[in-house]
Amino acid sequence: VARISGRSHAIGVSNGTCGLHLSMLAANIGPGDEVITTPFSFVASTNCILYVGATPKFVDIDPLTLNLDPDKLEASITSKTRAIVAVETFGHPGGMREVEIIARKHNLTLIEDSCEGFGGKLGAHGDERPIGSFGKVSTFAFYPNKQITTGEGGVIVTDDDDVAAVCRSLRNQGRDGMSWLAHQRLGYNYRMSEINAALGVVQISRLDEILANRRRVAEIYMRRLMDNRSLILPTLGEHDVMSWFVFVVRLNDLFGPSDRDHVIQQLRAEGIGCNNYFPPIHLQPYVRQQLRTKAGDFPICEFVASRTIALPFYTRMTEQDVMRVCDTLDRVLDRTLTNERSRF
């Protein structure tokens, strides 16, 4: 994992959320600190900030990459800002270079949430950067829906010797060195089990094959849906490489605010499993209560989140499987648009 991400250290942990938590602790983030992050992600990227008593500060997203918008990021930095948790949403690497430059300019700790991007790359030939190589510390997740899986598990990667040592200690009940009963700090049982690690060793030996198959499935989807004007498909920089955690499409402006949920219901009724990815974090009940956030605070995130559909996607998916999904999606979208127009 260290070699693939271009890092000096890799520390196995119980899951990606544990990795993010330990990354925050190793960066000495705590009460009174602000940490900038995205409202469009799995909740762990916000929870890890709350775990250490710091305050999440959301910045709206770029409508193409769906990651933090670098143009909005710098204006949100205050005297209390200590760190940035930047997520490669759905494994998209776009904007990470710009975020890293801003973090360095303002002497902020950059924590890269790479949980959805293992095996991806950013940049032109000769200047490639693997996902997981940005900032002070990065975290991968290997839950069963990820590119490779350990059943449940994650890995922290870093070039910082001190961060690596602290994370190794914290994941292991605060132990340092070889003594099992000597505890140097308050720690956690965040270790990756040997069984989970063994599964990961086998999976990572097949990484090239797995990623090639995921690219194949994504390319079939892209070719089949590229002429569907009802949809916005994933976009990628010319030299960027996605490892394809999921395949998420968006409904365009022709659809009303309730149409996405109707489309999902209709697809499920025809045997096509799908879901919305992700609901805005700032509108989750516990976040609204703690941070006093509300609808309208981050309009691009809210607009995108109201229109996303994650289509079936897995390594061994056949072209016939993809065609069945797309044919059904076409029919459902046509019916939905017809119903939408009949309202006027």
mmCIF file of C-alpha atoms in Angstrom:
data_model
loop_
_atom_site.group_PDB
_atom_site.id
_atom_site.type_symbol
_atom_site.label_atom_id
_atom_site.label_comp_id
_atom_site.label_asym_id
_atom_site.label_seq_id
_atom_site.Cartn_x
_atom_site.Cartn_y
_atom_site.Cartn_z
ATOM 1 C CA VAL A 1 0.000 0.000 0.000
ATOM 2 C CA ALA A 2 2.884 2.364 0.799
ATOM 3 C CA ARG A 3 4.476 1.667 -2.581
ATOM 4 C CA ILE A 4 1.226 2.160 -4.517
ATOM 5 C CA SER A 5 0.540 5.469 -2.774
ATOM 6 C CA GLY A 6 4.144 6.670 -2.950
ATOM 7 C CA ARG A 7 4.510 6.904 0.825
ATOM 8 C CA SER A 8 7.155 5.832 3.353
ATOM 9 C CA HIS A 9 4.800 4.313 5.941
ATOM 10 C CA ALA A 10 1.572 2.294 5.855
ATOM 11 C CA ILE A 11 -0.298 1.459 9.073
ATOM 12 C CA GLY A 12 -3.133 -1.062 9.022
ATOM 13 C CA VAL A 13 -6.255 -0.165 11.020
ATOM 14 C CA SER A 14 -9.732 -1.554 11.648
ATOM 15 C CA ASN A 15 -11.432 0.596 9.000
ATOM 16 C CA GLY A 16 -11.198 3.890 7.155
ATOM 17 C CA THR A 17 -13.073 5.809 9.846
ATOM 18 C CA CYS A 18 -10.526 4.706 12.460
ATOM 19 C CA GLY A 19 -7.792 5.846 10.099
ATOM 20 C CA LEU A 20 -9.309 9.311 9.818
ATOM 21 C CA HIS A 21 -9.743 9.539 13.593
ATOM 22 C CA LEU A 22 -6.105 8.610 14.231
ATOM 23 C CA SER A 23 -4.954 11.028 11.531
ATOM 24 C CA MET A 24 -6.716 13.864 13.351
ATOM 25 C CA LEU A 25 -5.157 12.862 16.672
ATOM 26 C CA ALA A 26 -1.679 12.521 15.165
ATOM 27 C CA ALA A 27 -2.047 16.028 13.719
ATOM 28 C CA ASN A 28 -2.875 17.356 17.226
ATOM 29 C CA ILE A 29 -6.255 18.716 16.150
ATOM 30 C CA GLY A 30 -8.596 19.377 19.061
ATOM 31 C CA PRO A 31 -11.097 21.703 20.763
ATOM 32 C CA GLY A 32 -11.047 25.271 19.478
ATOM 33 C CA ASP A 33 -9.704 24.255 16.074
ATOM 34 C CA GLU A 34 -11.614 24.599 12.817
ATOM 35 C CA VAL A 35 -11.192 21.972 10.124
ATOM 36 C CA ILE A 36 -12.402 22.666 6.598
ATOM 37 C CA THR A 37 -14.076 19.791 4.797
ATOM 38 C CA THR A 38 -16.729 18.922 2.236
ATOM 39 C CA PRO A 39 -20.472 18.578 2.892
ATOM 40 C CA PHE A 40 -20.704 15.987 0.070
ATOM 41 C CA SER A 41 -19.163 12.764 1.360
ATOM 42 C CA PHE A 42 -19.729 9.816 3.636
ATOM 43 C CA VAL A 43 -20.202 11.147 7.172
ATOM 44 C CA ALA A 44 -16.878 9.788 8.469
ATOM 45 C CA SER A 45 -15.009 12.746 6.961
ATOM 46 C CA THR A 46 -16.988 15.036 9.274
ATOM 47 C CA ASN A 47 -17.269 12.659 12.218
ATOM 48 C CA CYS A 48 -13.492 12.387 12.575
ATOM 49 C CA ILE A 49 -13.392 16.145 13.216
ATOM 50 C CA LEU A 50 -16.157 15.950 15.817
ATOM 51 C CA TYR A 51 -14.473 12.967 17.530
ATOM 52 C CA VAL A 52 -11.528 15.170 18.568
ATOM 53 C CA GLY A 53 -13.691 18.099 19.680
ATOM 54 C CA ALA A 54 -12.836 20.327 16.716
ATOM 55 C CA THR A 55 -15.363 22.203 14.581
ATOM 56 C CA PRO A 56 -16.093 21.178 10.983
ATOM 57 C CA LYS A 57 -16.308 24.087 8.561
ATOM 58 C CA PHE A 58 -17.943 23.128 5.295
ATOM 59 C CA VAL A 59 -16.989 24.532 1.903
ATOM 60 C CA ASP A 60 -19.167 23.945 -1.151
ATOM 61 C CA ILE A 61 -18.092 21.601 -3.929
ATOM 62 C CA ASP A 62 -16.958 21.892 -7.518
ATOM 63 C CA PRO A 63 -19.890 20.812 -9.755
ATOM 64 C CA LEU A 64 -17.643 18.714 -12.032
ATOM 65 C CA THR A 65 -15.233 16.936 -9.682
ATOM 66 C CA LEU A 66 -17.713 16.933 -6.745
ATOM 67 C CA ASN A 67 -14.716 17.598 -4.474
ATOM 68 C CA LEU A 68 -13.956 20.710 -2.403
ATOM 69 C CA ASP A 69 -13.959 23.762 -4.655
ATOM 70 C CA PRO A 70 -10.438 25.262 -4.385
ATOM 71 C CA ASP A 71 -11.779 28.666 -5.454
ATOM 72 C CA LYS A 72 -14.060 28.753 -2.396
ATOM 73 C CA LEU A 73 -11.619 27.085 -0.025
ATOM 74 C CA GLU A 74 -9.108 29.871 0.505
ATOM 75 C CA ALA A 75 -11.783 32.455 1.323
ATOM 76 C CA SER A 76 -13.061 30.199 4.135
ATOM 77 C CA ILE A 77 -9.774 30.069 6.053
ATOM 78 C CA THR A 78 -9.786 31.925 9.391
ATOM 79 C CA SER A 79 -7.376 32.359 12.280
ATOM 80 C CA LYS A 80 -8.920 29.241 13.859
ATOM 81 C CA THR A 81 -8.406 26.991 10.835
ATOM 82 C CA ARG A 82 -5.865 24.246 11.569
ATOM 83 C CA ALA A 83 -6.481 21.595 8.941
ATOM 84 C CA ILE A 84 -8.290 20.527 5.784
ATOM 85 C CA VAL A 85 -9.897 17.114 5.329
ATOM 86 C CA ALA A 86 -10.063 16.764 1.549
ATOM 87 C CA VAL A 87 -12.056 13.853 0.146
ATOM 88 C CA GLU A 88 -11.608 12.274 -3.281
ATOM 89 C CA THR A 89 -15.346 11.843 -3.734
ATOM 90 C CA PHE A 90 -16.161 8.606 -5.578
ATOM 91 C CA GLY A 91 -12.388 8.331 -6.117
ATOM 92 C CA HIS A 92 -12.130 11.464 -8.285
ATOM 93 C CA PRO A 93 -8.682 13.091 -7.846
ATOM 94 C CA GLY A 94 -9.620 16.490 -9.294
ATOM 95 C CA GLY A 95 -8.543 19.574 -7.358
ATOM 96 C CA MET A 96 -6.188 17.838 -4.925
ATOM 97 C CA ARG A 97 -3.092 19.588 -6.244
ATOM 98 C CA GLU A 98 -4.741 23.004 -5.780
ATOM 99 C CA VAL A 99 -5.941 22.107 -2.275
ATOM 100 C CA GLU A 100 -2.434 21.005 -1.320
ATOM 101 C CA ILE A 101 -0.966 24.304 -2.552
ATOM 102 C CA ILE A 102 -3.497 26.278 -0.480
ATOM 103 C CA ALA A 103 -2.766 24.163 2.614
ATOM 104 C CA ARG A 104 0.971 24.800 2.285
ATOM 105 C CA LYS A 105 0.459 28.524 1.687
ATOM 106 C CA HIS A 106 -1.501 28.875 4.936
ATOM 107 C CA ASN A 107 0.515 26.325 6.950
ATOM 108 C CA LEU A 108 -2.494 24.033 7.385
ATOM 109 C CA THR A 109 -2.377 20.281 7.893
ATOM 110 C CA LEU A 110 -3.856 18.492 4.884
ATOM 111 C CA ILE A 111 -5.506 15.167 5.689
ATOM 112 C CA GLU A 112 -6.401 13.316 2.508
ATOM 113 C CA ASP A 113 -9.490 11.111 2.751
ATOM 114 C CA SER A 114 -8.590 8.604 0.034
ATOM 115 C CA CYS A 115 -11.060 5.982 1.244
ATOM 116 C CA GLU A 116 -12.817 5.825 -2.134
ATOM 117 C CA GLY A 117 -9.808 6.213 -4.414
ATOM 118 C CA PHE A 118 -7.264 3.415 -3.930
ATOM 119 C CA GLY A 119 -5.289 2.910 -7.137
ATOM 120 C CA GLY A 120 -6.264 6.209 -8.777
ATOM 121 C CA LYS A 121 -3.863 8.859 -10.096
ATOM 122 C CA LEU A 122 -3.822 12.578 -10.790
ATOM 123 C CA GLY A 123 -1.769 14.412 -13.365
ATOM 124 C CA ALA A 124 -0.080 14.507 -16.721
ATOM 125 C CA HIS A 125 2.534 12.030 -17.905
ATOM 126 C CA GLY A 126 5.798 12.667 -16.074
ATOM 127 C CA ASP A 127 3.995 14.463 -13.260
ATOM 128 C CA GLU A 128 1.627 11.778 -11.984
ATOM 129 C CA ARG A 129 0.611 11.670 -8.337
ATOM 130 C CA PRO A 130 -1.099 8.596 -6.905
ATOM 131 C CA ILE A 131 -4.155 9.092 -4.762
ATOM 132 C CA GLY A 132 -2.899 8.821 -1.199
ATOM 133 C CA SER A 133 0.229 10.918 -1.801
ATOM 134 C CA PHE A 134 -1.198 14.338 -0.899
ATOM 135 C CA GLY A 135 -0.778 16.187 2.368
ATOM 136 C CA LYS A 136 0.641 15.060 5.680
ATOM 137 C CA VAL A 137 -1.383 11.883 6.009
ATOM 138 C CA SER A 138 -3.893 9.905 3.933
ATOM 139 C CA THR A 139 -6.347 7.131 4.705
ATOM 140 C CA PHE A 140 -7.673 4.252 2.603
ATOM 141 C CA ALA A 141 -10.685 2.049 3.365
ATOM 142 C CA PHE A 142 -11.132 -1.587 2.348
ATOM 143 C CA TYR A 143 -14.798 -2.187 3.143
ATOM 144 C CA PRO A 144 -16.471 -4.798 0.875
ATOM 145 C CA ASN A 145 -17.801 -2.160 -1.554
ATOM 146 C CA LYS A 146 -14.337 -0.722 -2.226
ATOM 147 C CA GLN A 147 -11.937 -1.485 -5.078
ATOM 148 C CA ILE A 148 -10.263 -4.175 -2.981
ATOM 149 C CA THR A 149 -11.465 -5.450 0.370
ATOM 150 C CA THR A 150 -10.084 -6.848 3.594
ATOM 151 C CA GLY A 151 -13.626 -7.651 4.732
ATOM 152 C CA GLU A 152 -13.342 -4.639 7.024
ATOM 153 C CA GLY A 153 -10.206 -2.557 7.328
ATOM 154 C CA GLY A 154 -8.214 0.497 6.390
ATOM 155 C CA VAL A 155 -4.670 1.797 6.009
ATOM 156 C CA ILE A 156 -3.067 5.110 7.010
ATOM 157 C CA VAL A 157 -0.178 6.254 4.800
ATOM 158 C CA THR A 158 2.306 9.056 5.499
ATOM 159 C CA ASP A 159 5.885 10.208 4.940
ATOM 160 C CA ASP A 160 6.110 11.655 8.454
ATOM 161 C CA ASP A 161 7.996 9.339 10.836
ATOM 162 C CA ASP A 162 6.438 10.921 13.936
ATOM 163 C CA VAL A 163 2.889 10.676 12.574
ATOM 164 C CA ALA A 164 3.485 7.024 11.685
ATOM 165 C CA ALA A 165 4.821 6.231 15.166
ATOM 166 C CA VAL A 166 1.902 7.957 16.895
ATOM 167 C CA CYS A 167 -0.670 6.202 14.684
ATOM 168 C CA ARG A 168 0.942 2.808 15.327
ATOM 169 C CA SER A 169 0.796 3.463 19.060
ATOM 170 C CA LEU A 170 -2.746 4.870 19.098
ATOM 171 C CA ARG A 171 -4.177 1.943 17.110
ATOM 172 C CA ASN A 172 -2.610 -0.474 19.619
ATOM 173 C CA GLN A 173 -3.966 0.781 22.969
ATOM 174 C CA GLY A 174 -1.219 3.402 23.261
ATOM 175 C CA ARG A 175 1.648 0.913 23.344
ATOM 176 C CA ASP A 176 5.155 1.884 22.229
ATOM 177 C CA GLY A 177 7.845 -0.656 21.438
ATOM 178 C CA MET A 178 7.564 -4.352 22.217
ATOM 179 C CA SER A 179 6.195 -4.344 25.766
ATOM 180 C CA TRP A 180 2.564 -5.492 25.697
ATOM 181 C CA LEU A 181 1.718 -4.026 29.109
ATOM 182 C CA ALA A 182 3.435 -0.632 28.772
ATOM 183 C CA HIS A 183 1.056 2.076 27.559
ATOM 184 C CA GLN A 184 2.558 5.483 26.759
ATOM 185 C CA ARG A 185 -0.661 7.281 25.813
ATOM 186 C CA LEU A 186 -4.433 6.859 25.721
ATOM 187 C CA GLY A 187 -5.027 4.607 22.742
ATOM 188 C CA TYR A 188 -7.636 2.473 21.002
ATOM 189 C CA ASN A 189 -8.104 -1.041 19.750
ATOM 190 C CA TYR A 190 -8.031 -0.003 16.097
ATOM 191 C CA ARG A 191 -5.780 -2.821 14.872
ATOM 192 C CA MET A 192 -6.428 -4.664 11.628
ATOM 193 C CA SER A 193 -6.808 -8.377 12.383
ATOM 194 C CA GLU A 194 -4.476 -10.930 10.805
ATOM 195 C CA ILE A 195 -7.400 -12.572 9.008
ATOM 196 C CA ASN A 196 -8.443 -9.258 7.459
ATOM 197 C CA ALA A 197 -4.837 -8.494 6.530
ATOM 198 C CA ALA A 198 -4.404 -11.919 4.909
ATOM 199 C CA LEU A 199 -7.466 -11.294 2.754
ATOM 200 C CA GLY A 200 -6.014 -7.931 1.765
ATOM 201 C CA VAL A 201 -2.666 -9.460 0.768
ATOM 202 C CA VAL A 202 -4.443 -11.741 -1.693
ATOM 203 C CA GLN A 203 -6.640 -8.923 -2.982
ATOM 204 C CA ILE A 204 -3.767 -6.504 -3.533
ATOM 205 C CA SER A 205 -1.862 -9.139 -5.507
ATOM 206 C CA ARG A 206 -4.743 -8.938 -8.017
ATOM 207 C CA LEU A 207 -5.043 -5.143 -7.941
ATOM 208 C CA ASP A 208 -4.122 -4.537 -11.588
ATOM 209 C CA GLU A 209 -6.628 -7.154 -12.751
ATOM 210 C CA ILE A 210 -9.369 -5.800 -10.479
ATOM 211 C CA LEU A 211 -8.838 -2.177 -11.537
ATOM 212 C CA ALA A 212 -8.747 -3.151 -15.219
ATOM 213 C CA ASN A 213 -12.103 -4.891 -14.831
ATOM 214 C CA ARG A 214 -13.605 -1.895 -13.042
ATOM 215 C CA ARG A 215 -12.374 0.418 -15.806
ATOM 216 C CA ARG A 216 -13.891 -1.950 -18.353
ATOM 217 C CA VAL A 217 -17.312 -1.786 -16.675
ATOM 218 C CA ALA A 218 -17.109 2.010 -16.349
ATOM 219 C CA GLU A 219 -16.173 2.369 -20.026
ATOM 220 C CA ILE A 220 -19.169 0.259 -21.087
ATOM 221 C CA TYR A 221 -21.448 2.500 -19.025
ATOM 222 C CA MET A 222 -19.859 5.643 -20.481
ATOM 223 C CA ARG A 223 -20.211 4.464 -24.095
ATOM 224 C CA ARG A 224 -23.783 3.318 -23.606
ATOM 225 C CA LEU A 225 -24.997 6.442 -21.767
ATOM 226 C CA MET A 226 -22.960 9.178 -23.468
ATOM 227 C CA ASP A 227 -25.837 10.151 -25.785
ATOM 228 C CA ASN A 228 -28.477 10.216 -23.043
ATOM 229 C CA ARG A 229 -29.216 13.916 -22.641
ATOM 230 C CA SER A 230 -31.126 13.336 -19.422
ATOM 231 C CA LEU A 231 -27.913 12.458 -17.591
ATOM 232 C CA ILE A 232 -24.676 14.058 -16.465
ATOM 233 C CA LEU A 233 -21.909 11.438 -16.522
ATOM 234 C CA PRO A 234 -18.673 11.408 -14.498
ATOM 235 C CA THR A 235 -16.006 13.725 -15.931
ATOM 236 C CA LEU A 236 -12.267 13.244 -15.598
ATOM 237 C CA GLY A 237 -9.148 15.229 -16.485
ATOM 238 C CA GLU A 238 -7.356 14.083 -19.628
ATOM 239 C CA HIS A 239 -4.481 12.427 -17.778
ATOM 240 C CA ASP A 240 -6.290 11.493 -14.562
ATOM 241 C CA VAL A 241 -7.036 7.883 -13.667
ATOM 242 C CA MET A 242 -10.009 6.792 -11.577
ATOM 243 C CA SER A 243 -10.061 3.403 -9.913
ATOM 244 C CA TRP A 244 -13.886 3.465 -10.012
ATOM 245 C CA PHE A 245 -15.267 2.961 -6.536
ATOM 246 C CA VAL A 246 -18.818 3.471 -7.842
ATOM 247 C CA PHE A 247 -20.516 4.627 -11.034
ATOM 248 C CA VAL A 248 -22.714 7.623 -10.236
ATOM 249 C CA VAL A 249 -24.808 9.565 -12.751
ATOM 250 C CA ARG A 250 -26.839 12.729 -12.208
ATOM 251 C CA LEU A 251 -30.178 13.865 -13.568
ATOM 252 C CA ASN A 252 -29.974 17.103 -15.531
ATOM 253 C CA ASP A 253 -31.960 20.317 -15.116
ATOM 254 C CA LEU A 254 -34.986 18.956 -16.998
ATOM 255 C CA PHE A 255 -36.005 16.989 -13.918
ATOM 256 C CA GLY A 256 -37.813 18.299 -10.873
ATOM 257 C CA PRO A 257 -36.562 18.021 -7.285
ATOM 258 C CA SER A 258 -38.582 14.880 -6.483
ATOM 259 C CA ASP A 259 -37.836 13.032 -9.718
ATOM 260 C CA ARG A 260 -34.596 11.383 -8.593
ATOM 261 C CA ASP A 261 -36.281 9.442 -5.796
ATOM 262 C CA HIS A 262 -39.060 8.432 -8.192
ATOM 263 C CA VAL A 263 -36.490 7.166 -10.709
ATOM 264 C CA ILE A 264 -34.747 5.123 -8.008
ATOM 265 C CA GLN A 265 -38.061 3.605 -6.899
ATOM 266 C CA GLN A 266 -38.949 2.684 -10.478
ATOM 267 C CA LEU A 267 -35.538 1.135 -11.136
ATOM 268 C CA ARG A 268 -35.804 -0.944 -7.976
ATOM 269 C CA ALA A 269 -39.298 -2.044 -8.988
ATOM 270 C CA GLU A 270 -37.767 -3.427 -12.191
ATOM 271 C CA GLY A 271 -35.031 -5.291 -10.324
ATOM 272 C CA ILE A 272 -32.228 -2.744 -10.677
ATOM 273 C CA GLY A 273 -30.493 -2.041 -7.376
ATOM 274 C CA CYS A 274 -29.455 1.601 -7.010
ATOM 275 C CA ASN A 275 -29.208 4.369 -4.445
ATOM 276 C CA ASN A 276 -28.577 8.066 -3.879
ATOM 277 C CA TYR A 277 -24.942 8.979 -3.113
ATOM 278 C CA PHE A 278 -24.521 11.038 -0.857
ATOM 279 C CA PRO A 279 -27.105 13.003 1.134
ATOM 280 C CA PRO A 280 -25.579 16.349 2.223
ATOM 281 C CA ILE A 281 -23.755 15.974 5.524
ATOM 282 C CA HIS A 282 -24.791 19.430 6.709
ATOM 283 C CA LEU A 283 -28.455 18.350 6.501
ATOM 284 C CA GLN A 284 -28.008 15.212 8.611
ATOM 285 C CA PRO A 285 -30.060 15.668 11.817
ATOM 286 C CA TYR A 286 -27.175 15.459 14.287
ATOM 287 C CA VAL A 287 -25.026 17.854 12.233
ATOM 288 C CA ARG A 288 -27.853 20.378 11.930
ATOM 289 C CA GLN A 289 -28.277 20.240 15.694
ATOM 290 C CA GLN A 290 -24.576 20.603 16.537
ATOM 291 C CA LEU A 291 -23.471 23.064 13.851
ATOM 292 C CA ARG A 292 -26.739 24.941 13.218
ATOM 293 C CA THR A 293 -26.522 24.258 9.491
ATOM 294 C CA LYS A 294 -29.599 24.474 7.270
ATOM 295 C CA ALA A 295 -30.900 23.935 3.755
ATOM 296 C CA GLY A 296 -29.493 26.501 1.356
ATOM 297 C CA ASP A 297 -26.099 26.811 3.054
ATOM 298 C CA PHE A 298 -24.252 24.914 0.304
ATOM 299 C CA PRO A 299 -26.389 25.103 -2.827
ATOM 300 C CA ILE A 300 -24.140 23.216 -5.242
ATOM 301 C CA CYS A 301 -23.803 20.284 -2.854
ATOM 302 C CA GLU A 302 -27.560 20.239 -2.264
ATOM 303 C CA PHE A 303 -28.367 20.446 -5.974
ATOM 304 C CA VAL A 304 -25.942 17.655 -6.882
ATOM 305 C CA ALA A 305 -27.022 15.462 -3.966
ATOM 306 C CA SER A 306 -30.679 15.717 -5.007
ATOM 307 C CA ARG A 307 -29.895 14.268 -8.456
ATOM 308 C CA THR A 308 -27.327 11.490 -7.982
ATOM 309 C CA ILE A 309 -28.026 7.845 -8.771
ATOM 310 C CA ALA A 310 -25.422 5.161 -8.050
ATOM 311 C CA LEU A 311 -25.961 2.419 -10.625
ATOM 312 C CA PRO A 312 -25.042 -1.254 -10.102
ATOM 313 C CA PHE A 313 -21.265 -1.593 -10.308
ATOM 314 C CA TYR A 314 -18.979 -4.509 -9.507
ATOM 315 C CA THR A 315 -15.818 -6.075 -10.876
ATOM 316 C CA ARG A 316 -17.369 -9.056 -12.670
ATOM 317 C CA MET A 317 -20.275 -7.164 -14.188
ATOM 318 C CA THR A 318 -20.784 -8.206 -17.821
ATOM 319 C CA GLU A 319 -21.659 -6.047 -20.804
ATOM 320 C CA GLN A 320 -25.060 -7.736 -20.847
ATOM 321 C CA ASP A 321 -25.593 -6.715 -17.205
ATOM 322 C CA VAL A 322 -24.700 -3.099 -17.991
ATOM 323 C CA MET A 323 -26.990 -3.028 -21.028
ATOM 324 C CA ARG A 324 -29.909 -4.298 -18.968
ATOM 325 C CA VAL A 325 -29.339 -1.546 -16.402
ATOM 326 C CA CYS A 326 -29.049 1.141 -19.086
ATOM 327 C CA ASP A 327 -32.062 -0.036 -21.089
ATOM 328 C CA THR A 328 -34.178 0.014 -17.936
ATOM 329 C CA LEU A 329 -32.808 3.427 -16.965
ATOM 330 C CA ASP A 330 -33.687 4.833 -20.406
ATOM 331 C CA ARG A 331 -37.286 3.640 -20.097
ATOM 332 C CA VAL A 332 -37.694 4.998 -16.578
ATOM 333 C CA LEU A 333 -36.200 8.380 -17.498
ATOM 334 C CA ASP A 334 -38.448 8.695 -20.555
ATOM 335 C CA ARG A 335 -41.544 7.928 -18.476
ATOM 336 C CA THR A 336 -40.462 10.358 -15.764
ATOM 337 C CA LEU A 337 -39.820 13.178 -18.234
ATOM 338 C CA THR A 338 -43.186 12.572 -19.889
ATOM 339 C CA ASN A 339 -44.905 12.809 -16.501
ATOM 340 C CA GLU A 340 -42.904 15.946 -15.639
ATOM 341 C CA ARG A 341 -43.986 17.691 -18.842
ATOM 342 C CA SER A 342 -47.626 16.681 -18.394
ATOM 343 C CA ARG A 343 -47.782 18.778 -15.213
ATOM 344 C CA PHE A 344 -47.575 21.978 -17.241
#
